[in-house]
Short mmCIF file of C-alpha atoms in Angstrom, two decimals:
data_model
loop_
_atom_site.label_atom_id
_atom_site.label_comp_id
_atom_site.label_asym_id
_atom_site.label_seq_id
_atom_site.Cartn_x
_atom_site.Cartn_y
_atom_site.Cartn_z
CA MET A 1 16.02 -6.71 1.12
CA ARG A 2 12.39 -7.55 1.87
CA THR A 3 10.17 -8.95 -0.85
CA GLY A 4 6.41 -8.75 -1.24
CA LEU A 5 3.58 -9.27 -3.72
CA PHE A 6 1.17 -6.63 -5.00
CA PHE A 7 -2.38 -7.18 -6.23
CA SER A 8 -4.48 -4.53 -7.95
CA LEU A 9 -7.13 -7.01 -9.19
CA ASP A 10 -7.04 -5.69 -12.74
CA THR A 11 -9.32 -7.46 -15.17
CA ASP A 12 -9.66 -7.47 -18.94
CA GLY A 13 -13.39 -8.20 -18.71
CA ARG A 14 -13.05 -11.89 -19.54
CA GLN A 15 -12.87 -13.02 -15.93
CA GLU A 16 -15.61 -12.87 -13.32
CA PRO A 17 -14.62 -11.08 -10.08
CA VAL A 18 -15.44 -14.17 -8.01
CA ASP A 19 -12.87 -16.19 -9.99
CA LEU A 20 -10.27 -13.43 -9.79
CA TYR A 21 -10.68 -13.17 -6.02
CA ASP A 22 -10.30 -16.94 -5.66
CA GLU A 23 -7.07 -16.87 -7.67
CA VAL A 24 -5.59 -13.96 -5.72
CA LEU A 25 -6.38 -15.59 -2.38
CA GLU A 26 -4.68 -18.79 -3.53
CA GLN A 27 -1.63 -16.83 -4.69
CA VAL A 28 -1.50 -15.10 -1.31
CA ARG A 29 -1.68 -18.42 0.54
CA VAL A 30 1.19 -19.78 -1.56
CA ALA A 31 3.25 -16.66 -0.83
CA ASP A 32 2.57 -17.07 2.88
CA ASP A 33 3.60 -20.73 2.82
CA ILE A 34 6.81 -19.93 0.94
CA GLY A 35 7.79 -17.09 3.24
CA TYR A 36 7.28 -13.81 1.37
CA ASP A 37 7.56 -10.81 3.67
CA SER A 38 4.43 -8.97 2.57
CA VAL A 39 1.36 -8.86 0.34
CA TRP A 40 -0.31 -5.59 -0.67
CA VAL A 41 -3.64 -4.76 -2.30
CA ALA A 42 -4.74 -1.60 -4.13
CA GLU A 43 -7.98 0.35 -3.78
CA HIS A 44 -10.03 1.47 -6.80
CA HIS A 45 -13.64 2.51 -7.35
CA PHE A 46 -16.24 2.70 -10.12
CA GLY A 47 -14.23 1.02 -12.87
CA ASP A 48 -14.84 -2.20 -14.74
CA ASP A 49 -11.10 -2.83 -15.10
CA GLN A 50 -10.11 -2.90 -11.38
CA VAL A 51 -12.48 -4.57 -8.95
CA LEU A 52 -11.26 -4.03 -5.39
CA PRO A 53 -13.04 -1.11 -3.69
CA SER A 54 -12.85 -2.45 -0.10
CA LEU A 55 -9.33 -2.94 1.24
CA GLN A 56 -10.35 -3.66 4.82
CA THR A 57 -12.64 -6.50 3.72
CA MET A 58 -10.02 -8.06 1.47
CA LEU A 59 -7.25 -7.76 4.07
CA ALA A 60 -9.47 -9.35 6.70
CA ALA A 61 -10.03 -12.28 4.34
CA ILE A 62 -6.29 -12.54 3.70
CA ALA A 63 -5.55 -12.33 7.42
CA THR A 64 -7.77 -15.28 8.24
CA THR A 65 -6.20 -17.52 5.57
CA THR A 66 -2.52 -16.72 6.24
CA LYS A 67 -0.21 -17.03 9.21
CA GLY A 68 2.99 -15.04 8.85
CA VAL A 69 2.98 -12.73 5.85
CA ARG A 70 2.52 -9.01 6.55
CA ILE A 71 -0.57 -7.52 4.86
CA GLY A 72 -0.54 -4.04 3.39
CA THR A 73 -2.72 -1.40 1.77
CA GLY A 74 -1.19 -0.16 -1.42
CA VAL A 75 -2.75 2.36 -0.87
CA LYS A 76 -5.77 3.41 1.16
CA VAL A 77 -7.15 6.62 -0.40
CA LEU A 78 -7.83 8.54 2.79
CA PRO A 79 -9.82 11.55 1.46
CA LEU A 80 -12.63 9.25 0.29
CA ASP A 81 -13.57 8.04 3.77
CA ASN A 82 -14.34 9.25 7.27
CA PRO A 83 -10.92 8.97 8.97
CA VAL A 84 -12.42 7.85 12.27
CA ARG A 85 -14.06 4.91 10.50
CA VAL A 86 -10.77 4.16 8.75
CA ALA A 87 -9.04 4.02 12.13
CA GLU A 88 -11.69 1.64 13.45
CA ASP A 89 -11.69 -0.66 10.42
CA PHE A 90 -7.94 -1.04 10.16
CA ALA A 91 -7.50 -1.47 13.89
CA VAL A 92 -9.74 -4.51 13.50
CA VAL A 93 -7.62 -5.72 10.56
CA ASP A 94 -4.51 -5.42 12.72
CA ILE A 95 -6.22 -7.40 15.47
CA VAL A 96 -7.50 -10.25 13.30
CA SER A 97 -4.10 -10.50 11.62
CA ASN A 98 -2.33 -10.52 15.02
CA GLY A 99 -0.38 -7.35 14.31
CA ARG A 100 0.54 -7.88 10.65
CA LEU A 101 -0.94 -4.71 9.10
CA LEU A 102 1.23 -2.40 6.97
CA PHE A 103 -0.77 0.79 6.48
CA GLY A 104 -0.05 2.36 3.09
CA VAL A 105 -1.91 5.60 2.46
CA GLY A 106 -2.28 8.12 -0.33
CA ALA A 107 -4.17 11.20 -1.43
CA GLY A 108 -5.59 9.57 -4.56
CA HIS A 109 -5.11 10.39 -8.23
CA ARG A 110 -8.31 9.35 -10.01
CA GLU A 111 -10.70 12.28 -10.29
CA GLU A 112 -13.64 10.04 -11.23
CA GLU A 113 -13.40 8.29 -7.86
CA PHE A 114 -13.72 11.61 -6.05
CA ARG A 115 -16.70 12.61 -8.19
CA GLY A 116 -18.38 9.32 -7.31
CA TYR A 117 -18.07 10.08 -3.60
CA ARG A 118 -18.84 13.80 -4.05
CA VAL A 119 -15.46 14.78 -2.61
CA GLU A 120 -13.58 17.74 -4.04
CA PHE A 121 -10.54 16.55 -5.99
CA GLY A 122 -8.53 19.78 -5.86
CA ASN A 123 -8.05 19.79 -2.08
CA ARG A 124 -7.31 16.09 -1.74
CA TRP A 125 -3.80 16.62 -0.38
CA GLU A 126 -5.02 18.84 2.46
CA ARG A 127 -7.78 16.33 3.25
CA PHE A 128 -5.27 13.50 3.19
CA SER A 129 -2.94 15.23 5.66
CA GLU A 130 -5.76 15.93 8.12
CA ALA A 131 -7.23 12.45 7.77
CA LEU A 132 -3.88 10.77 8.48
CA ASP A 133 -3.42 12.95 11.58
CA ILE A 134 -6.80 11.77 12.84
CA VAL A 135 -6.12 8.08 12.18
CA VAL A 136 -2.83 8.22 14.08
CA LYS A 137 -4.38 10.15 16.98
CA ALA A 138 -7.26 7.69 17.15
CA TRP A 139 -4.82 4.79 17.39
CA THR A 140 -2.50 6.31 19.97
CA ASN A 141 -4.73 8.17 22.43
CA ASP A 142 -7.47 7.14 24.84
CA SER A 143 -9.57 9.98 23.46
CA PHE A 144 -8.85 13.08 21.45
CA ALA A 145 -10.23 16.19 19.76
CA TYR A 146 -9.36 17.62 16.37
CA ALA A 147 -10.37 20.86 14.70
CA GLY A 148 -9.20 21.00 11.12
CA ARG A 149 -10.46 22.69 8.00
CA TYR A 150 -12.05 19.55 6.58
CA TYR A 151 -12.55 17.28 9.59
CA LYS A 152 -13.67 17.97 13.13
CA VAL A 153 -13.53 15.53 16.05
CA PRO A 154 -15.14 14.79 18.52
CA VAL A 155 -18.81 14.18 18.08
CA LEU A 156 -19.42 13.64 21.80
CA ALA A 157 -18.99 17.21 22.95
CA ALA A 158 -19.17 20.55 21.21
CA LEU A 159 -15.87 22.21 20.42
CA GLY A 160 -15.23 25.69 21.72
CA SER A 161 -16.10 28.63 19.54
CA GLY A 162 -12.51 29.00 18.43
CA GLY A 163 -11.93 25.30 17.86
CA ALA A 164 -9.62 23.09 19.87
CA ALA A 165 -6.32 21.34 19.45
CA PHE A 166 -5.73 17.72 20.36
CA SER A 167 -6.44 16.61 23.89
CA VAL A 168 -3.76 13.97 24.26
CA GLU A 169 -4.11 11.11 26.69
CA PRO A 170 -1.29 8.62 25.95
CA TYR A 171 -2.41 5.06 25.39
CA VAL A 172 -0.95 2.44 27.72
CA ARG A 173 -1.83 -1.21 28.17
CA PRO A 174 -4.13 -2.59 29.37
CA TYR A 175 -6.61 -0.31 27.68
CA VAL A 176 -9.53 0.79 29.86
CA VAL A 177 -12.03 3.21 28.40
CA GLN A 178 -12.06 6.57 30.11
CA TRP A 179 -15.56 6.46 31.58
CA GLN A 180 -14.81 3.11 33.21
CA ARG A 181 -11.67 4.50 34.84
CA GLY A 182 -13.21 7.62 36.25
CA GLY A 183 -16.90 6.93 36.09
CA VAL A 184 -17.45 9.90 33.76
CA ARG A 185 -18.33 9.79 30.09
CA PRO A 186 -15.41 11.26 28.11
CA LYS A 187 -15.59 14.75 26.73
CA TYR A 188 -13.56 13.72 23.71
CA LEU A 189 -13.83 10.85 21.27
CA PRO A 190 -12.54 7.42 22.33
CA VAL A 191 -11.85 5.16 19.34
CA THR A 192 -11.80 1.48 20.20
CA PRO A 193 -10.40 -1.08 19.80
CA LYS A 194 -6.74 -0.16 19.47
CA PRO A 195 -4.41 -1.93 17.02
CA VAL A 196 -2.14 -4.69 18.26
CA GLN A 197 1.02 -2.93 17.06
CA MET A 198 2.42 -0.22 19.28
CA PRO A 199 2.26 2.70 19.02
CA HIS A 200 0.42 1.98 15.74
CA PRO A 201 0.87 -0.08 12.55
CA PRO A 202 3.80 1.13 10.43
CA ILE A 203 2.78 3.72 7.86
CA TRP A 204 3.82 3.98 4.21
CA VAL A 205 3.04 7.04 2.08
CA GLY A 206 2.32 6.39 -1.57
CA ALA A 207 4.33 9.24 -2.98
CA SER A 208 5.61 10.52 -6.30
CA SER A 209 5.67 14.32 -5.98
CA GLU A 210 8.46 16.05 -4.10
CA GLU A 211 5.93 17.46 -1.64
CA SER A 212 4.58 14.04 -0.72
CA ILE A 213 8.07 12.50 -0.44
CA LYS A 214 9.19 15.24 1.94
CA PHE A 215 5.96 14.86 3.91
CA ALA A 216 6.70 11.15 4.46
CA ALA A 217 10.27 11.88 5.53
CA LYS A 218 9.29 14.65 7.94
CA ARG A 219 6.72 12.41 9.64
CA GLY A 220 9.08 9.42 9.75
CA TYR A 221 6.91 7.29 7.46
CA SER A 222 8.20 4.79 4.91
CA LEU A 223 7.92 5.52 1.19
CA LEU A 224 5.97 3.47 -1.37
CA VAL A 225 6.69 4.28 -5.03
CA SER A 226 4.18 3.04 -7.62
CA PRO A 227 5.03 0.79 -10.59
CA ILE A 228 4.20 3.61 -13.01
CA GLU A 229 7.43 5.45 -12.14
CA THR A 230 10.54 4.72 -14.20
CA PHE A 231 13.76 3.52 -12.61
CA ALA A 232 15.17 7.04 -12.91
CA GLU A 233 12.13 8.41 -11.09
CA VAL A 234 12.47 5.79 -8.33
CA LYS A 235 16.12 6.76 -7.94
CA GLN A 236 15.27 10.47 -7.80
CA ALA A 237 12.55 9.82 -5.20
CA SER A 238 15.10 7.95 -3.09
CA LEU A 239 17.55 10.86 -3.20
CA ILE A 240 14.86 13.39 -2.22
CA TYR A 241 13.67 11.08 0.56
CA ALA A 242 17.15 10.52 2.01
CA ALA A 243 17.91 14.25 2.02
CA ALA A 244 14.57 15.08 3.64
CA LEU A 245 15.08 12.41 6.31
CA GLN A 246 18.46 13.87 7.15
CA GLU A 247 17.05 17.39 7.29
CA ALA A 248 14.31 16.18 9.65
CA GLY A 249 16.88 14.48 11.87
CA ARG A 250 15.48 11.02 11.23
CA ASP A 251 17.39 7.78 10.83
CA ILE A 252 16.94 6.07 7.47
CA ALA A 253 17.28 2.72 9.25
CA ASP A 254 13.89 3.35 10.90
CA VAL A 255 12.00 3.50 7.58
CA GLU A 256 11.88 1.62 4.28
CA MET A 257 12.34 2.85 0.75
CA THR A 258 9.85 0.60 -1.06
CA THR A 259 8.82 0.33 -4.68
CA ILE A 260 6.23 -1.74 -6.53
CA ARG A 261 7.51 -3.28 -9.78
CA GLU A 262 6.09 -5.46 -12.50
CA VAL A 263 8.05 -8.70 -11.98
CA TYR A 264 7.86 -12.01 -13.76
CA VAL A 265 10.38 -14.83 -13.72
CA ALA A 266 10.50 -18.00 -15.83
CA GLU A 267 13.10 -20.66 -16.54
CA SER A 268 14.36 -18.75 -19.57
CA ARG A 269 14.44 -15.13 -20.65
CA GLU A 270 12.54 -15.97 -23.83
CA ALA A 271 9.77 -17.80 -21.96
CA ALA A 272 9.35 -14.93 -19.50
CA ARG A 273 8.92 -12.36 -22.24
CA ARG A 274 6.61 -14.60 -24.23
CA ASP A 275 4.32 -15.09 -21.22
CA VAL A 276 3.86 -11.45 -20.19
CA MET A 277 4.63 -9.38 -23.29
CA GLU A 278 1.01 -9.07 -24.38
CA PRO A 279 -0.61 -8.83 -20.90
CA LEU A 280 1.75 -6.07 -19.76
CA ALA A 281 1.49 -4.12 -23.04
CA GLN A 282 -2.31 -4.17 -22.81
CA LEU A 283 -2.29 -3.23 -19.13
CA TYR A 284 -0.05 -0.20 -19.66
CA SER A 285 -1.85 0.86 -22.81
CA ARG A 286 -4.92 1.22 -20.60
CA TYR A 287 -2.95 3.09 -17.94
CA VAL A 288 -1.41 5.69 -20.26
CA GLY A 289 -4.37 5.93 -22.64
CA ARG A 290 -2.48 5.00 -25.80
CA PRO A 291 -1.04 1.86 -27.40
CA VAL A 292 2.37 0.92 -26.00
CA ASP A 293 4.86 -1.77 -26.87
CA PHE A 294 6.38 -4.11 -24.29
CA SER A 295 9.93 -3.16 -25.27
CA GLU A 296 9.08 0.52 -24.74
CA LEU A 297 8.61 -0.06 -21.01
CA ASN A 298 10.68 -3.15 -20.27
CA GLU A 299 14.01 -1.46 -19.67
CA ASP A 300 12.98 1.21 -17.17
CA ARG A 301 9.87 -0.25 -15.46
CA PHE A 302 9.61 -4.03 -15.77
CA ILE A 303 11.73 -6.74 -14.19
CA VAL A 304 11.13 -9.69 -16.49
CA GLY A 305 13.45 -12.57 -17.31
CA ASP A 306 15.15 -15.69 -16.03
CA PRO A 307 16.19 -15.87 -12.35
CA ASP A 308 19.67 -14.42 -12.93
CA GLU A 309 18.37 -11.48 -14.97
CA VAL A 310 15.66 -10.69 -12.44
CA LEU A 311 18.17 -10.91 -9.57
CA ASP A 312 20.61 -8.57 -11.32
CA LYS A 313 17.91 -5.98 -12.00
CA ILE A 314 16.71 -6.02 -8.40
CA LYS A 315 20.29 -5.58 -7.18
CA VAL A 316 20.47 -2.38 -9.23
CA TYR A 317 17.40 -1.04 -7.42
CA GLN A 318 19.04 -2.02 -4.15
CA SER A 319 22.44 -0.46 -4.85
CA GLU A 320 21.49 2.64 -6.86
CA ALA A 321 18.06 3.56 -5.43
CA ASP A 322 18.51 2.21 -1.88
CA VAL A 323 15.33 0.11 -2.24
CA ARG A 324 15.02 -2.08 0.84
CA HIS A 325 11.62 -3.60 0.14
CA ILE A 326 10.60 -4.60 -3.38
CA VAL A 327 6.94 -5.44 -3.93
CA CYS A 328 6.33 -7.53 -7.04
CA ARG A 329 3.18 -7.55 -9.11
CA MET A 330 3.10 -10.93 -10.86
CA SER A 331 -0.65 -11.20 -11.48
CA PHE A 332 -1.75 -9.54 -14.73
CA PRO A 333 -5.03 -9.73 -16.68
CA GLY A 334 -4.61 -12.22 -19.47
CA LEU A 335 -1.87 -14.21 -17.70
CA ALA A 336 -2.89 -17.70 -16.64
CA HIS A 337 -3.25 -18.26 -12.91
CA GLN A 338 -0.84 -21.23 -12.99
CA ARG A 339 1.88 -19.13 -14.64
CA THR A 340 1.57 -16.56 -11.86
CA LEU A 341 1.93 -19.32 -9.27
CA ASP A 342 4.97 -20.69 -11.10
CA SER A 343 6.58 -17.24 -11.09
CA ILE A 344 5.83 -16.74 -7.38
CA ARG A 345 7.48 -20.06 -6.55
CA LEU A 346 10.47 -19.67 -8.88
CA PHE A 347 11.15 -16.14 -7.63
CA ALA A 348 11.22 -17.41 -4.05
CA ALA A 349 13.47 -20.35 -4.85
CA GLU A 350 15.97 -18.69 -7.21
CA VAL A 351 15.83 -14.93 -6.56
CA TRP A 352 14.59 -14.23 -3.04
CA SER A 353 16.89 -16.81 -1.49
CA LYS A 354 19.93 -15.21 -3.15
CA LEU A 355 18.85 -11.71 -2.11
CA GLN A 356 18.78 -12.87 1.50
CA ALA A 357 22.21 -14.46 1.15
#
């Protein structure tokens, strides 16, 4: 069982972004020192309650202040950006982190973000699929062409009247750009530099619908289930994923069933609930658009308690939903920075160590 931390940089309006960023970076450094497997950050735009629109910038900052922890996007909303630029930016992140990037991607679910970028919301899944194809091709080929409905590559030479498929030139080390090898400028688009990881950074699909889960399985990508889903929904996603992997002839050992959960651990069950009851209730009231009570969500979404209770709940995810990588959000608006640090440390000492054993 791998363990990670998740940061969405939610704010209740009482904290300046500069202070929130400072706290998150300190929490990440502590996680790196302790030995967490991964840290993940979420992308959101145009809201005053979540203040992280630039994943590549934040991950680059994390990469330069950590040494061993893997750094992930949870998730990059691909339809909102030019996929060639995405491939360039995250190749650089993989380089500056020395091959630690975990590339989580999704189609997006907030219509207001698409309106802000003047991107049609209704066809986001089709855009996502094409964009991911382009990112992977950019990372794994010297140069390539792509003719899709929403994206067309290259820009260096006109495509034929009927469009063109990929022109695949497998990438081998050491990388030498095409026009330096043959003395001729390439017809297709060379995207440089390449990531450190071969053939490319591992890919997670942020998925909740059956279509997206099967898409991840067919492509051989790992699955990332959001904290909004209940335990029953996580379990159902795992069953669909396992069946789709088998149908596609893929080995489940090559991928990871991953879920993000709201996790908080304190010395006692009572202290844990007292610390996060109000912050989590307010956070989810905003998410669902109505007042909610902590107890309403605690049983099937949250993992809150003393070390033994938290360990037992995670073991249920492991045994019944085949979760092999649990990503914990311990930073909530309204929760003191020091309490988050205490939870991060106590989880590592009393829960993570026993999971490894």
